[in-house]
């Protein structure tokens, strides 16, 4: 099991890795203050910085994208406060491995040496395994530091989260990534063979992942080049980092939320950007079409009924043409929705009507609008006094259609935008006619 555990008996500064080690390992920070891009946590005013200054750590979950320093921070925390460091991966470890770790931590605790247990990809443990940490965290056998790329709210037990602070690591920005490249050039004692524009392009290809950036830089240092690469030459030599996107996890829901809200906010440019992000990352086009259709009925409705028609037509077009040609129909639907007048009046009316239906139970409609297919039903008044609207003046009878025990309600309140402005005028005229009929 030696491969599963990294037990550092001496939490002091680690020996420098050999020159043959990967560049990312050789540049791994030796002090918390050397970690780039996470100063909001590791700085003097940050939560982690304050813990270290006080010499006492609380259990925590480090949540952030890949390549942002989660493992490095955990190791440096142990060194900073003189704790024994043990690292395991939830991918390779099971219950037996955890029992061994906890037993060893108890033995060390008896001689006054506390253990920092770092669990990489802690979200990979199931709920029962996560519960297994609780007694050892509560009695101080270990200080747990978990690392995850997934939203802890969804992936970790509430009981475990209540005993650990969630620390959110930022995606590394251009400034932080630039510092990493500066350090790489310093340790290699030569500049990267890049024009300034290509250097910016290299940073952009990393998509916030410091480890990926350093691996790319190591490749550039290893090749023989006649001169500096421009952006197009760099693109031909190196591959871009694949965007982080799991179709059933938070990245998926974040982007679809952003797409829907950009449509609702009438920003066609942003809506198209998020649509492209999802399609390029491999999202199912039919899923996006379903969400666009929902936006059509929820956020546009009768302000522009053609929005729904556009979405259904886009779905039929995609079915007919397939990818990639059919994706243009999805784009057209997205842009139509984003530029259409907006109204959630139908959506709000649905919710209000549903509430009313639940509250009023089984009230009988008024007898005058009930069919009377039998003699008995006619005798008891079904259909009596019904006025046929098409024969009434202007095609409107002004009759009452509500149960006798219920006052007329107003669920649908059209806006003054798009077609709903005309609908509102028509409804106002009908209400006026009903008022005259009652007077």
PDB file of C-alpha atoms in Angstrom, residues 183-397:
ATOM      1  CA  UNK A 183       9.629  31.305 -12.468  1.00  0.00           C
ATOM      2  CA  UNK A 184       9.992  28.666 -15.171  1.00  0.00           C
ATOM      3  CA  UNK A 185      12.286  30.924 -17.175  1.00  0.00           C
ATOM      4  CA  UNK A 186      14.306  31.702 -14.044  1.00  0.00           C
ATOM      5  CA  UNK A 187      14.860  28.053 -13.137  1.00  0.00           C
ATOM      6  CA  UNK A 188      15.684  27.148 -16.770  1.00  0.00           C
ATOM      7  CA  UNK A 189      17.930  30.216 -16.993  1.00  0.00           C
ATOM      8  CA  UNK A 190      16.595  31.180 -20.418  1.00  0.00           C
ATOM      9  CA  UNK A 191      13.468  32.789 -21.833  1.00  0.00           C
ATOM     10  CA  UNK A 192      10.738  30.886 -23.562  1.00  0.00           C
ATOM     11  CA  UNK A 193      11.099  30.986 -27.362  1.00  0.00           C
ATOM     12  CA  UNK A 194       7.965  33.081 -27.812  1.00  0.00           C
ATOM     13  CA  UNK A 195       7.010  36.483 -29.100  1.00  0.00           C
ATOM     14  CA  UNK A 196       5.056  38.598 -26.571  1.00  0.00           C
ATOM     15  CA  UNK A 197       1.848  37.805 -28.455  1.00  0.00           C
ATOM     16  CA  UNK A 198       2.608  34.075 -28.406  1.00  0.00           C
ATOM     17  CA  UNK A 199       3.342  34.238 -24.687  1.00  0.00           C
ATOM     18  CA  UNK A 200      -0.111  35.751 -24.133  1.00  0.00           C
ATOM     19  CA  UNK A 201      -1.603  33.032 -26.320  1.00  0.00           C
ATOM     20  CA  UNK A 202       0.189  30.342 -24.277  1.00  0.00           C
ATOM     21  CA  UNK A 203      -1.346  31.736 -21.098  1.00  0.00           C
ATOM     22  CA  UNK A 204      -4.782  31.759 -22.716  1.00  0.00           C
ATOM     23  CA  UNK A 205      -4.509  28.111 -23.799  1.00  0.00           C
ATOM     24  CA  UNK A 206      -3.992  27.047 -20.172  1.00  0.00           C
ATOM     25  CA  UNK A 207      -7.565  28.041 -19.272  1.00  0.00           C
ATOM     26  CA  UNK A 208      -6.547  28.855 -15.685  1.00  0.00           C
ATOM     27  CA  UNK A 209      -4.641  25.591 -15.066  1.00  0.00           C
ATOM     28  CA  UNK A 210      -1.130  26.256 -13.744  1.00  0.00           C
ATOM     29  CA  UNK A 211       0.009  22.642 -14.028  1.00  0.00           C
ATOM     30  CA  UNK A 212      -1.035  22.483 -17.671  1.00  0.00           C
ATOM     31  CA  UNK A 213       0.755  25.758 -18.404  1.00  0.00           C
ATOM     32  CA  UNK A 214       4.023  24.515 -16.918  1.00  0.00           C
ATOM     33  CA  UNK A 215       3.781  21.261 -18.849  1.00  0.00           C
ATOM     34  CA  UNK A 216       3.351  23.278 -22.037  1.00  0.00           C
ATOM     35  CA  UNK A 217       6.316  25.457 -21.104  1.00  0.00           C
ATOM     36  CA  UNK A 218       8.421  22.350 -20.464  1.00  0.00           C
ATOM     37  CA  UNK A 219       7.633  21.138 -23.969  1.00  0.00           C
ATOM     38  CA  UNK A 220       8.759  24.462 -25.414  1.00  0.00           C
ATOM     39  CA  UNK A 221      12.017  24.348 -23.473  1.00  0.00           C
ATOM     40  CA  UNK A 222      12.707  20.849 -24.782  1.00  0.00           C
ATOM     41  CA  UNK A 223      12.446  21.543 -28.525  1.00  0.00           C
ATOM     42  CA  UNK A 224      15.101  23.059 -30.737  1.00  0.00           C
ATOM     43  CA  UNK A 225      13.831  26.187 -32.464  1.00  0.00           C
ATOM     44  CA  UNK A 226      15.516  28.619 -34.813  1.00  0.00           C
ATOM     45  CA  UNK A 227      13.688  31.638 -33.447  1.00  0.00           C
ATOM     46  CA  UNK A 228      10.722  32.815 -31.442  1.00  0.00           C
ATOM     47  CA  UNK A 229       7.303  31.353 -32.163  1.00  0.00           C
ATOM     48  CA  UNK A 230       4.404  33.591 -33.092  1.00  0.00           C
ATOM     49  CA  UNK A 231       0.832  32.651 -32.048  1.00  0.00           C
ATOM     50  CA  UNK A 232       0.076  30.631 -35.188  1.00  0.00           C
ATOM     51  CA  UNK A 233       3.345  28.678 -34.927  1.00  0.00           C
ATOM     52  CA  UNK A 234       2.676  28.054 -31.245  1.00  0.00           C
ATOM     53  CA  UNK A 235      -0.798  26.743 -32.045  1.00  0.00           C
ATOM     54  CA  UNK A 236       0.643  24.341 -34.597  1.00  0.00           C
ATOM     55  CA  UNK A 237       3.194  23.009 -32.086  1.00  0.00           C
ATOM     56  CA  UNK A 238       1.067  22.721 -28.932  1.00  0.00           C
ATOM     57  CA  UNK A 239      -2.494  21.637 -28.218  1.00  0.00           C
ATOM     58  CA  UNK A 240      -5.033  23.654 -26.286  1.00  0.00           C
ATOM     59  CA  UNK A 241      -6.247  22.489 -22.917  1.00  0.00           C
ATOM     60  CA  UNK A 242      -9.646  20.845 -23.230  1.00  0.00           C
ATOM     61  CA  UNK A 243     -12.241  22.918 -21.406  1.00  0.00           C
ATOM     62  CA  UNK A 244     -13.396  21.516 -18.073  1.00  0.00           C
ATOM     63  CA  UNK A 245     -16.973  20.424 -18.676  1.00  0.00           C
ATOM     64  CA  UNK A 246     -18.841  17.484 -17.168  1.00  0.00           C
ATOM     65  CA  UNK A 247     -22.306  17.103 -18.621  1.00  0.00           C
ATOM     66  CA  UNK A 248     -23.835  16.015 -15.326  1.00  0.00           C
ATOM     67  CA  UNK A 249     -21.942  18.268 -12.944  1.00  0.00           C
ATOM     68  CA  UNK A 250     -21.684  21.879 -11.877  1.00  0.00           C
ATOM     69  CA  UNK A 251     -19.907  23.246 -14.946  1.00  0.00           C
ATOM     70  CA  UNK A 252     -22.841  22.062 -17.027  1.00  0.00           C
ATOM     71  CA  UNK A 253     -25.432  23.723 -14.785  1.00  0.00           C
ATOM     72  CA  UNK A 254     -23.419  26.938 -14.469  1.00  0.00           C
ATOM     73  CA  UNK A 255     -23.252  27.396 -18.225  1.00  0.00           C
ATOM     74  CA  UNK A 256     -26.899  26.564 -18.893  1.00  0.00           C
ATOM     75  CA  UNK A 257     -27.890  29.003 -16.145  1.00  0.00           C
ATOM     76  CA  UNK A 258     -25.709  31.687 -17.734  1.00  0.00           C
ATOM     77  CA  UNK A 259     -27.228  30.991 -21.166  1.00  0.00           C
ATOM     78  CA  UNK A 260     -30.799  31.220 -19.866  1.00  0.00           C
ATOM     79  CA  UNK A 261     -30.139  34.431 -17.932  1.00  0.00           C
ATOM     80  CA  UNK A 262     -28.357  36.065 -20.882  1.00  0.00           C
ATOM     81  CA  UNK A 263     -31.429  35.327 -23.029  1.00  0.00           C
ATOM     82  CA  UNK A 264     -33.726  36.681 -20.314  1.00  0.00           C
ATOM     83  CA  UNK A 265     -31.528  39.773 -20.055  1.00  0.00           C
ATOM     84  CA  UNK A 266     -31.712  40.388 -23.838  1.00  0.00           C
ATOM     85  CA  UNK A 267     -27.956  40.052 -24.413  1.00  0.00           C
ATOM     86  CA  UNK A 268     -27.651  38.121 -27.693  1.00  0.00           C
ATOM     87  CA  UNK A 269     -23.852  38.319 -27.699  1.00  0.00           C
ATOM     88  CA  UNK A 270     -23.445  36.725 -24.257  1.00  0.00           C
ATOM     89  CA  UNK A 271     -26.175  34.184 -25.014  1.00  0.00           C
ATOM     90  CA  UNK A 272     -24.350  33.117 -28.163  1.00  0.00           C
ATOM     91  CA  UNK A 273     -21.075  32.851 -26.233  1.00  0.00           C
ATOM     92  CA  UNK A 274     -22.508  30.470 -23.636  1.00  0.00           C
ATOM     93  CA  UNK A 275     -24.292  28.471 -26.325  1.00  0.00           C
ATOM     94  CA  UNK A 276     -20.967  28.103 -28.130  1.00  0.00           C
ATOM     95  CA  UNK A 277     -19.177  27.138 -24.911  1.00  0.00           C
ATOM     96  CA  UNK A 278     -21.584  24.259 -24.382  1.00  0.00           C
ATOM     97  CA  UNK A 279     -21.682  23.032 -27.973  1.00  0.00           C
ATOM     98  CA  UNK A 280     -17.888  23.184 -28.347  1.00  0.00           C
ATOM     99  CA  UNK A 281     -17.510  21.242 -25.078  1.00  0.00           C
ATOM    100  CA  UNK A 282     -19.725  18.461 -26.444  1.00  0.00           C
ATOM    101  CA  UNK A 283     -23.137  19.233 -24.959  1.00  0.00           C
ATOM    102  CA  UNK A 284     -26.063  17.402 -26.542  1.00  0.00           C
ATOM    103  CA  UNK A 285     -27.742  19.823 -28.992  1.00  0.00           C
ATOM    104  CA  UNK A 286     -31.188  18.460 -28.133  1.00  0.00           C
ATOM    105  CA  UNK A 287     -30.620  19.338 -24.475  1.00  0.00           C
ATOM    106  CA  UNK A 288     -29.871  22.921 -25.479  1.00  0.00           C
ATOM    107  CA  UNK A 289     -32.949  22.993 -27.702  1.00  0.00           C
ATOM    108  CA  UNK A 290     -35.092  21.862 -24.785  1.00  0.00           C
ATOM    109  CA  UNK A 291     -33.685  24.640 -22.612  1.00  0.00           C
ATOM    110  CA  UNK A 292     -34.192  27.234 -25.345  1.00  0.00           C
ATOM    111  CA  UNK A 293     -37.796  26.092 -25.690  1.00  0.00           C
ATOM    112  CA  UNK A 294     -38.285  26.495 -21.963  1.00  0.00           C
ATOM    113  CA  UNK A 295     -36.910  30.045 -22.178  1.00  0.00           C
ATOM    114  CA  UNK A 296     -39.357  30.761 -25.000  1.00  0.00           C
ATOM    115  CA  UNK A 297     -42.391  29.908 -22.867  1.00  0.00           C
ATOM    116  CA  UNK A 298     -41.026  31.117 -19.531  1.00  0.00           C
ATOM    117  CA  UNK A 299     -39.408  34.427 -20.451  1.00  0.00           C
ATOM    118  CA  UNK A 300     -41.032  35.510 -23.718  1.00  0.00           C
ATOM    119  CA  UNK A 301     -44.424  33.856 -23.875  1.00  0.00           C
ATOM    120  CA  UNK A 302     -47.145  35.851 -25.571  1.00  0.00           C
ATOM    121  CA  UNK A 303     -44.956  38.932 -25.916  1.00  0.00           C
ATOM    122  CA  UNK A 304     -43.780  37.099 -29.049  1.00  0.00           C
ATOM    123  CA  UNK A 305     -45.458  33.727 -29.639  1.00  0.00           C
ATOM    124  CA  UNK A 306     -43.134  33.149 -32.603  1.00  0.00           C
ATOM    125  CA  UNK A 307     -40.328  32.461 -30.134  1.00  0.00           C
ATOM    126  CA  UNK A 308     -41.817  29.056 -29.380  1.00  0.00           C
ATOM    127  CA  UNK A 309     -42.325  28.388 -33.083  1.00  0.00           C
ATOM    128  CA  UNK A 310     -38.680  29.243 -33.746  1.00  0.00           C
ATOM    129  CA  UNK A 311     -37.498  26.748 -31.113  1.00  0.00           C
ATOM    130  CA  UNK A 312     -39.635  23.901 -32.429  1.00  0.00           C
ATOM    131  CA  UNK A 313     -38.555  24.722 -35.978  1.00  0.00           C
ATOM    132  CA  UNK A 314     -34.912  24.690 -34.844  1.00  0.00           C
ATOM    133  CA  UNK A 315     -35.426  21.258 -33.303  1.00  0.00           C
ATOM    134  CA  UNK A 316     -36.983  19.937 -36.533  1.00  0.00           C
ATOM    135  CA  UNK A 317     -34.192  21.511 -38.586  1.00  0.00           C
ATOM    136  CA  UNK A 318     -31.511  19.944 -36.416  1.00  0.00           C
ATOM    137  CA  UNK A 319     -33.213  16.554 -36.693  1.00  0.00           C
ATOM    138  CA  UNK A 320     -33.320  16.999 -40.477  1.00  0.00           C
ATOM    139  CA  UNK A 321     -29.783  18.316 -41.084  1.00  0.00           C
ATOM    140  CA  UNK A 322     -27.802  16.926 -38.163  1.00  0.00           C
ATOM    141  CA  UNK A 323     -24.474  18.386 -37.043  1.00  0.00           C
ATOM    142  CA  UNK A 324     -22.782  20.709 -37.833  1.00  0.00           C
ATOM    143  CA  UNK A 325     -25.231  22.323 -40.303  1.00  0.00           C
ATOM    144  CA  UNK A 326     -28.196  21.948 -37.954  1.00  0.00           C
ATOM    145  CA  UNK A 327     -26.389  23.868 -35.236  1.00  0.00           C
ATOM    146  CA  UNK A 328     -27.001  27.062 -37.185  1.00  0.00           C
ATOM    147  CA  UNK A 329     -30.720  26.594 -36.537  1.00  0.00           C
ATOM    148  CA  UNK A 330     -29.955  26.409 -32.815  1.00  0.00           C
ATOM    149  CA  UNK A 331     -27.985  29.628 -33.103  1.00  0.00           C
ATOM    150  CA  UNK A 332     -30.892  31.299 -34.919  1.00  0.00           C
ATOM    151  CA  UNK A 333     -33.332  30.239 -32.206  1.00  0.00           C
ATOM    152  CA  UNK A 334     -30.980  31.467 -29.487  1.00  0.00           C
ATOM    153  CA  UNK A 335     -30.571  34.872 -31.132  1.00  0.00           C
ATOM    154  CA  UNK A 336     -34.323  35.155 -31.757  1.00  0.00           C
ATOM    155  CA  UNK A 337     -35.036  34.535 -28.075  1.00  0.00           C
ATOM    156  CA  UNK A 338     -32.395  36.961 -26.865  1.00  0.00           C
ATOM    157  CA  UNK A 339     -33.662  39.752 -29.122  1.00  0.00           C
ATOM    158  CA  UNK A 340     -37.402  39.129 -28.584  1.00  0.00           C
ATOM    159  CA  UNK A 341     -39.562  41.250 -26.229  1.00  0.00           C
ATOM    160  CA  UNK A 342     -39.697  39.605 -22.821  1.00  0.00           C
ATOM    161  CA  UNK A 343     -42.606  38.606 -20.618  1.00  0.00           C
ATOM    162  CA  UNK A 344     -43.001  36.058 -17.850  1.00  0.00           C
ATOM    163  CA  UNK A 345     -46.723  36.824 -17.560  1.00  0.00           C
ATOM    164  CA  UNK A 346     -47.768  33.373 -18.806  1.00  0.00           C
ATOM    165  CA  UNK A 347     -45.291  31.708 -16.428  1.00  0.00           C
ATOM    166  CA  UNK A 348     -46.576  33.704 -13.456  1.00  0.00           C
ATOM    167  CA  UNK A 349     -50.175  33.090 -14.502  1.00  0.00           C
ATOM    168  CA  UNK A 350     -49.555  29.344 -14.546  1.00  0.00           C
ATOM    169  CA  UNK A 351     -48.163  29.360 -11.011  1.00  0.00           C
ATOM    170  CA  UNK A 352     -51.020  31.503  -9.694  1.00  0.00           C
ATOM    171  CA  UNK A 353     -53.686  29.365 -11.401  1.00  0.00           C
ATOM    172  CA  UNK A 354     -52.111  26.143 -10.096  1.00  0.00           C
ATOM    173  CA  UNK A 355     -52.152  27.538  -6.541  1.00  0.00           C
ATOM    174  CA  UNK A 356     -55.768  28.562  -6.913  1.00  0.00           C
ATOM    175  CA  UNK A 357     -56.758  25.160  -8.284  1.00  0.00           C
ATOM    176  CA  UNK A 358     -55.193  23.456  -5.266  1.00  0.00           C
ATOM    177  CA  UNK A 359     -56.853  25.864  -2.828  1.00  0.00           C
ATOM    178  CA  UNK A 360     -60.394  25.651  -4.226  1.00  0.00           C
ATOM    179  CA  UNK A 361     -60.598  21.874  -4.464  1.00  0.00           C
ATOM    180  CA  UNK A 362     -63.615  20.659  -6.494  1.00  0.00           C
ATOM    181  CA  UNK A 363     -65.852  23.693  -6.843  1.00  0.00           C
ATOM    182  CA  UNK A 364     -68.553  23.212  -9.492  1.00  0.00           C
ATOM    183  CA  UNK A 365     -68.533  25.566 -12.484  1.00  0.00           C
ATOM    184  CA  UNK A 366     -71.710  27.677 -12.825  1.00  0.00           C
ATOM    185  CA  UNK A 367     -74.619  25.671 -14.228  1.00  0.00           C
ATOM    186  CA  UNK A 368     -75.175  27.962 -17.195  1.00  0.00           C
ATOM    187  CA  UNK A 369     -71.918  26.831 -18.854  1.00  0.00           C
ATOM    188  CA  UNK A 370     -72.411  23.098 -18.185  1.00  0.00           C
ATOM    189  CA  UNK A 371     -73.538  20.756 -20.947  1.00  0.00           C
ATOM    190  CA  UNK A 372     -76.972  19.105 -20.457  1.00  0.00           C
ATOM    191  CA  UNK A 373     -76.937  15.871 -22.461  1.00  0.00           C
ATOM    192  CA  UNK A 374     -79.805  14.320 -20.414  1.00  0.00           C
ATOM    193  CA  UNK A 375     -83.334  15.423 -19.554  1.00  0.00           C
ATOM    194  CA  UNK A 376     -82.600  15.321 -15.840  1.00  0.00           C
ATOM    195  CA  UNK A 377     -79.617  17.608 -16.228  1.00  0.00           C
ATOM    196  CA  UNK A 378     -81.722  20.096 -18.118  1.00  0.00           C
ATOM    197  CA  UNK A 379     -84.375  19.913 -15.367  1.00  0.00           C
ATOM    198  CA  UNK A 380     -81.844  20.810 -12.667  1.00  0.00           C
ATOM    199  CA  UNK A 381     -80.624  23.826 -14.642  1.00  0.00           C
ATOM    200  CA  UNK A 382     -77.565  22.651 -16.541  1.00  0.00           C
ATOM    201  CA  UNK A 383     -76.982  24.980 -19.481  1.00  0.00           C
ATOM    202  CA  UNK A 384     -79.883  27.282 -18.560  1.00  0.00           C
ATOM    203  CA  UNK A 385     -79.268  30.878 -19.538  1.00  0.00           C
ATOM    204  CA  UNK A 386     -76.053  30.202 -21.478  1.00  0.00           C
ATOM    205  CA  UNK A 387     -75.332  32.937 -24.006  1.00  0.00           C
ATOM    206  CA  UNK A 388     -73.513  31.897 -27.186  1.00  0.00           C
ATOM    207  CA  UNK A 389     -70.780  34.462 -27.702  1.00  0.00           C
ATOM    208  CA  UNK A 390     -70.715  34.275 -31.490  1.00  0.00           C
ATOM    209  CA  UNK A 391     -74.292  35.548 -31.677  1.00  0.00           C
ATOM    210  CA  UNK A 392     -73.739  38.306 -29.115  1.00  0.00           C
ATOM    211  CA  UNK A 393     -72.888  41.878 -30.197  1.00  0.00           C
ATOM    212  CA  UNK A 394     -69.192  42.116 -31.137  1.00  0.00           C
ATOM    213  CA  UNK A 395     -68.822  38.381 -30.374  1.00  0.00           C
ATOM    214  CA  UNK A 396     -68.729  38.911 -26.625  1.00  0.00           C
ATOM    215  CA  UNK A 397     -71.464  37.979 -24.147  1.00  0.00           C
TER     216      UNK A 397
END
